[in-house]
Amino acid sequence: MALLTAGAALGGSRLKGLALTQVEEQLLARDDLEGLIVLGGTVSPALDRHLRHRGAIIFPAAPDAPVRPYRGSLYTADELYDGLAEHGYEQTTDARAYRWLQDATVRHDAYVTILRAIHDDAMSDALVDTVSERKVVGVMGGHALARGSAGFRDAARLGFGFAEAGYVVATGGGPGAMEAANLGAWCRSADLLEPALEQLATVPHFDQGLGAWAQVALDVVHAAQGTDQAPSPLRSLGIPTRHYGHEPPNVFGDLIAKFFSNALREDLLLHHSTSGVVVLPGAAGTVQEIFQMATRLYYEVDYRVPPLVLVDRRHWTEHLPVFPLLEALGRDRAMAAQLHLVDTVEEAASLLIG
């Protein structure tokens, strides 16, 4: 452990999800433990007594939780969908975590609430580490957009174009337009995109069965392993929520930051979209995200006013007349110059990429 190797003081440190039995001898020899906080991990009874006696605070491990609350990294699709092919969706980590959230016997249990909050804080920290020093563009849009549709193909081309230009494409991590944008960004070559779109179209929507919907996408990912589809650098990032458990996470995020709290997830998705946000047609959830972003632009949160680009003029002026209100909000403010309404994904990409 780096702190021990460096001889640094341990008091006030946070040790998250570590196997402390591996450094037990060194820790037993230390007395500077006042204020040390141990979050989960592996601690022997003897070390537990020693740490507590010298002022450390120990949060116990949570073996009954379907997720590791004290994790220090984002998820992968294989983690969330572990065992899908063998046991079906209901036995995956993703499904079990949603049931844990919905379980009436623990929903208001104070300890479980703390564990979920710690998990989301860990996700937040890992997300910061992941996107630090990267150019991130957010892509929003409706979850109902079907695989095989022209809109799905457009969103995938948008994601691919951004990733090729050096951006990390961040979405809400769900199905529909989100999956399409993540898919496009995930593809390291244009040759992979068309076959992937064709294969995904065999299961157009998750209402045809979550297992089948996820499995065909995982087949696309696994088939690309061992080809020129290199795992790095990061191009595609999903930030979904367990709040909408009926909407499964898409598998095309190179990394996935999945939160229990939808409010935290939405705020972080917009916060980290430092290079701008592109909004494809959507309904209530997409409108909510637009105005959350508008609030950030209006008040210049984080002292930034990144571009907000809405795609499909008719949708955002007639079907859901959002853009006129955005213009009214932006009048005489810095955000006015950063509001854009376009008809195509190519126009949207050109505004951000230049």
PDB file of C-alpha atoms in Angstrom, residues 69-172:
ATOM      1  CA  PRO A  69     -20.361  -0.370  -2.239  1.00  0.00           C
ATOM      2  CA  TYR A  70     -16.702   0.461  -1.651  1.00  0.00           C
ATOM      3  CA  ARG A  71     -15.492  -0.213  -5.194  1.00  0.00           C
ATOM      4  CA  GLY A  72     -12.836   2.047  -6.645  1.00  0.00           C
ATOM      5  CA  SER A  73     -13.565   1.695 -10.358  1.00  0.00           C
ATOM      6  CA  LEU A  74     -16.374   2.011 -12.884  1.00  0.00           C
ATOM      7  CA  TYR A  75     -18.260  -1.009 -14.202  1.00  0.00           C
ATOM      8  CA  THR A  76     -17.818  -2.931 -17.409  1.00  0.00           C
ATOM      9  CA  ALA A  77     -20.720  -4.408 -19.350  1.00  0.00           C
ATOM     10  CA  ASP A  78     -19.517  -7.915 -18.536  1.00  0.00           C
ATOM     11  CA  GLU A  79     -19.711  -7.114 -14.818  1.00  0.00           C
ATOM     12  CA  LEU A  80     -23.266  -5.831 -15.015  1.00  0.00           C
ATOM     13  CA  TYR A  81     -24.441  -8.693 -17.213  1.00  0.00           C
ATOM     14  CA  ASP A  82     -22.445 -11.480 -15.594  1.00  0.00           C
ATOM     15  CA  GLY A  83     -24.098 -14.862 -16.084  1.00  0.00           C
ATOM     16  CA  LEU A  84     -26.616 -13.591 -18.632  1.00  0.00           C
ATOM     17  CA  ALA A  85     -26.111 -16.406 -21.128  1.00  0.00           C
ATOM     18  CA  GLU A  86     -26.110 -19.129 -18.464  1.00  0.00           C
ATOM     19  CA  HIS A  87     -28.819 -17.978 -16.069  1.00  0.00           C
ATOM     20  CA  GLY A  88     -30.821 -15.214 -17.743  1.00  0.00           C
ATOM     21  CA  TYR A  89     -31.116 -11.517 -17.024  1.00  0.00           C
ATOM     22  CA  GLU A  90     -32.806 -11.883 -13.629  1.00  0.00           C
ATOM     23  CA  GLN A  91     -29.660 -13.396 -12.124  1.00  0.00           C
ATOM     24  CA  THR A  92     -27.258 -10.725 -13.362  1.00  0.00           C
ATOM     25  CA  THR A  93     -25.690  -8.130 -11.092  1.00  0.00           C
ATOM     26  CA  ASP A  94     -27.724  -5.455 -12.855  1.00  0.00           C
ATOM     27  CA  ALA A  95     -31.052  -7.133 -12.133  1.00  0.00           C
ATOM     28  CA  ARG A  96     -30.151  -8.079  -8.561  1.00  0.00           C
ATOM     29  CA  ALA A  97     -29.056  -4.518  -7.786  1.00  0.00           C
ATOM     30  CA  TYR A  98     -32.380  -3.151  -9.037  1.00  0.00           C
ATOM     31  CA  ARG A  99     -34.295  -5.627  -6.872  1.00  0.00           C
ATOM     32  CA  TRP A 100     -32.159  -4.530  -3.907  1.00  0.00           C
ATOM     33  CA  LEU A 101     -33.159  -0.946  -4.613  1.00  0.00           C
ATOM     34  CA  GLN A 102     -36.847  -1.854  -4.876  1.00  0.00           C
ATOM     35  CA  ASP A 103     -36.973  -4.304  -1.955  1.00  0.00           C
ATOM     36  CA  ALA A 104     -39.505  -2.889   0.500  1.00  0.00           C
ATOM     37  CA  THR A 105     -37.807  -4.612   3.437  1.00  0.00           C
ATOM     38  CA  VAL A 106     -34.579  -2.660   2.965  1.00  0.00           C
ATOM     39  CA  ARG A 107     -35.664   0.398   0.973  1.00  0.00           C
ATOM     40  CA  HIS A 108     -35.733   2.591   4.058  1.00  0.00           C
ATOM     41  CA  ASP A 109     -33.149   0.704   6.090  1.00  0.00           C
ATOM     42  CA  ALA A 110     -30.618   3.284   7.274  1.00  0.00           C
ATOM     43  CA  TYR A 111     -27.598   1.024   6.811  1.00  0.00           C
ATOM     44  CA  VAL A 112     -28.608   0.014   3.278  1.00  0.00           C
ATOM     45  CA  THR A 113     -29.226   3.682   2.449  1.00  0.00           C
ATOM     46  CA  ILE A 114     -25.698   4.483   3.624  1.00  0.00           C
ATOM     47  CA  LEU A 115     -24.264   1.664   1.515  1.00  0.00           C
ATOM     48  CA  ARG A 116     -26.008   2.948  -1.598  1.00  0.00           C
ATOM     49  CA  ALA A 117     -24.785   6.477  -0.921  1.00  0.00           C
ATOM     50  CA  ILE A 118     -21.215   5.212  -0.424  1.00  0.00           C
ATOM     51  CA  HIS A 119     -21.489   3.237  -3.663  1.00  0.00           C
ATOM     52  CA  ASP A 120     -22.604   6.337  -5.583  1.00  0.00           C
ATOM     53  CA  ASP A 121     -19.868   8.434  -4.009  1.00  0.00           C
ATOM     54  CA  ALA A 122     -17.345   5.812  -5.116  1.00  0.00           C
ATOM     55  CA  MET A 123     -18.836   5.935  -8.629  1.00  0.00           C
ATOM     56  CA  SER A 124     -18.525   9.714  -8.604  1.00  0.00           C
ATOM     57  CA  ASP A 125     -14.852   9.553  -7.596  1.00  0.00           C
ATOM     58  CA  ALA A 126     -14.082   6.914 -10.225  1.00  0.00           C
ATOM     59  CA  LEU A 127     -15.866   8.981 -12.855  1.00  0.00           C
ATOM     60  CA  VAL A 128     -13.723  12.014 -12.051  1.00  0.00           C
ATOM     61  CA  ASP A 129     -10.586   9.895 -12.396  1.00  0.00           C
ATOM     62  CA  THR A 130     -11.850   8.513 -15.717  1.00  0.00           C
ATOM     63  CA  VAL A 131     -12.696  11.770 -17.485  1.00  0.00           C
ATOM     64  CA  SER A 132      -9.944  13.949 -16.032  1.00  0.00           C
ATOM     65  CA  GLU A 133      -8.079  15.803 -18.785  1.00  0.00           C
ATOM     66  CA  ARG A 134     -10.389  14.379 -21.470  1.00  0.00           C
ATOM     67  CA  LYS A 135     -12.706  16.178 -23.874  1.00  0.00           C
ATOM     68  CA  VAL A 136     -16.224  14.899 -23.142  1.00  0.00           C
ATOM     69  CA  VAL A 137     -19.317  15.544 -25.223  1.00  0.00           C
ATOM     70  CA  GLY A 138     -22.721  14.470 -23.948  1.00  0.00           C
ATOM     71  CA  VAL A 139     -25.334  12.952 -26.240  1.00  0.00           C
ATOM     72  CA  MET A 140     -28.933  12.853 -24.985  1.00  0.00           C
ATOM     73  CA  GLY A 141     -32.038  11.390 -26.610  1.00  0.00           C
ATOM     74  CA  GLY A 142     -35.052   9.155 -26.228  1.00  0.00           C
ATOM     75  CA  HIS A 143     -34.848   5.596 -24.940  1.00  0.00           C
ATOM     76  CA  ALA A 144     -37.609   4.432 -27.318  1.00  0.00           C
ATOM     77  CA  LEU A 145     -35.552   4.842 -30.492  1.00  0.00           C
ATOM     78  CA  ALA A 146     -35.519   1.384 -32.067  1.00  0.00           C
ATOM     79  CA  ARG A 147     -32.487  -0.418 -33.374  1.00  0.00           C
ATOM     80  CA  GLY A 148     -32.691  -0.619 -37.151  1.00  0.00           C
ATOM     81  CA  SER A 149     -34.311   2.791 -37.510  1.00  0.00           C
ATOM     82  CA  ALA A 150     -32.836   5.721 -39.440  1.00  0.00           C
ATOM     83  CA  GLY A 151     -32.620   7.722 -36.204  1.00  0.00           C
ATOM     84  CA  PHE A 152     -30.626   4.960 -34.501  1.00  0.00           C
ATOM     85  CA  ARG A 153     -28.204   4.871 -37.416  1.00  0.00           C
ATOM     86  CA  ASP A 154     -27.838   8.671 -37.317  1.00  0.00           C
ATOM     87  CA  ALA A 155     -27.072   8.645 -33.595  1.00  0.00           C
ATOM     88  CA  ALA A 156     -24.469   5.930 -34.114  1.00  0.00           C
ATOM     89  CA  ARG A 157     -22.786   7.945 -36.866  1.00  0.00           C
ATOM     90  CA  LEU A 158     -22.769  10.964 -34.564  1.00  0.00           C
ATOM     91  CA  GLY A 159     -21.055   9.002 -31.796  1.00  0.00           C
ATOM     92  CA  PHE A 160     -18.496   7.573 -34.187  1.00  0.00           C
ATOM     93  CA  GLY A 161     -17.659  11.002 -35.580  1.00  0.00           C
ATOM     94  CA  PHE A 162     -17.106  12.507 -32.149  1.00  0.00           C
ATOM     95  CA  ALA A 163     -14.915   9.622 -30.998  1.00  0.00           C
ATOM     96  CA  GLU A 164     -12.850   9.756 -34.158  1.00  0.00           C
ATOM     97  CA  ALA A 165     -12.292  13.463 -33.483  1.00  0.00           C
ATOM     98  CA  GLY A 166     -10.838  12.661 -30.054  1.00  0.00           C
ATOM     99  CA  TYR A 167     -13.871  13.134 -27.818  1.00  0.00           C
ATOM    100  CA  VAL A 168     -15.235  10.805 -25.179  1.00  0.00           C
ATOM    101  CA  VAL A 169     -18.941  10.333 -25.902  1.00  0.00           C
ATOM    102  CA  ALA A 170     -20.966  10.269 -22.664  1.00  0.00           C
ATOM    103  CA  THR A 171     -24.625   9.277 -22.606  1.00  0.00           C
ATOM    104  CA  GLY A 172     -27.219   8.312 -20.038  1.00  0.00           C
TER     105      GLY A 172
END
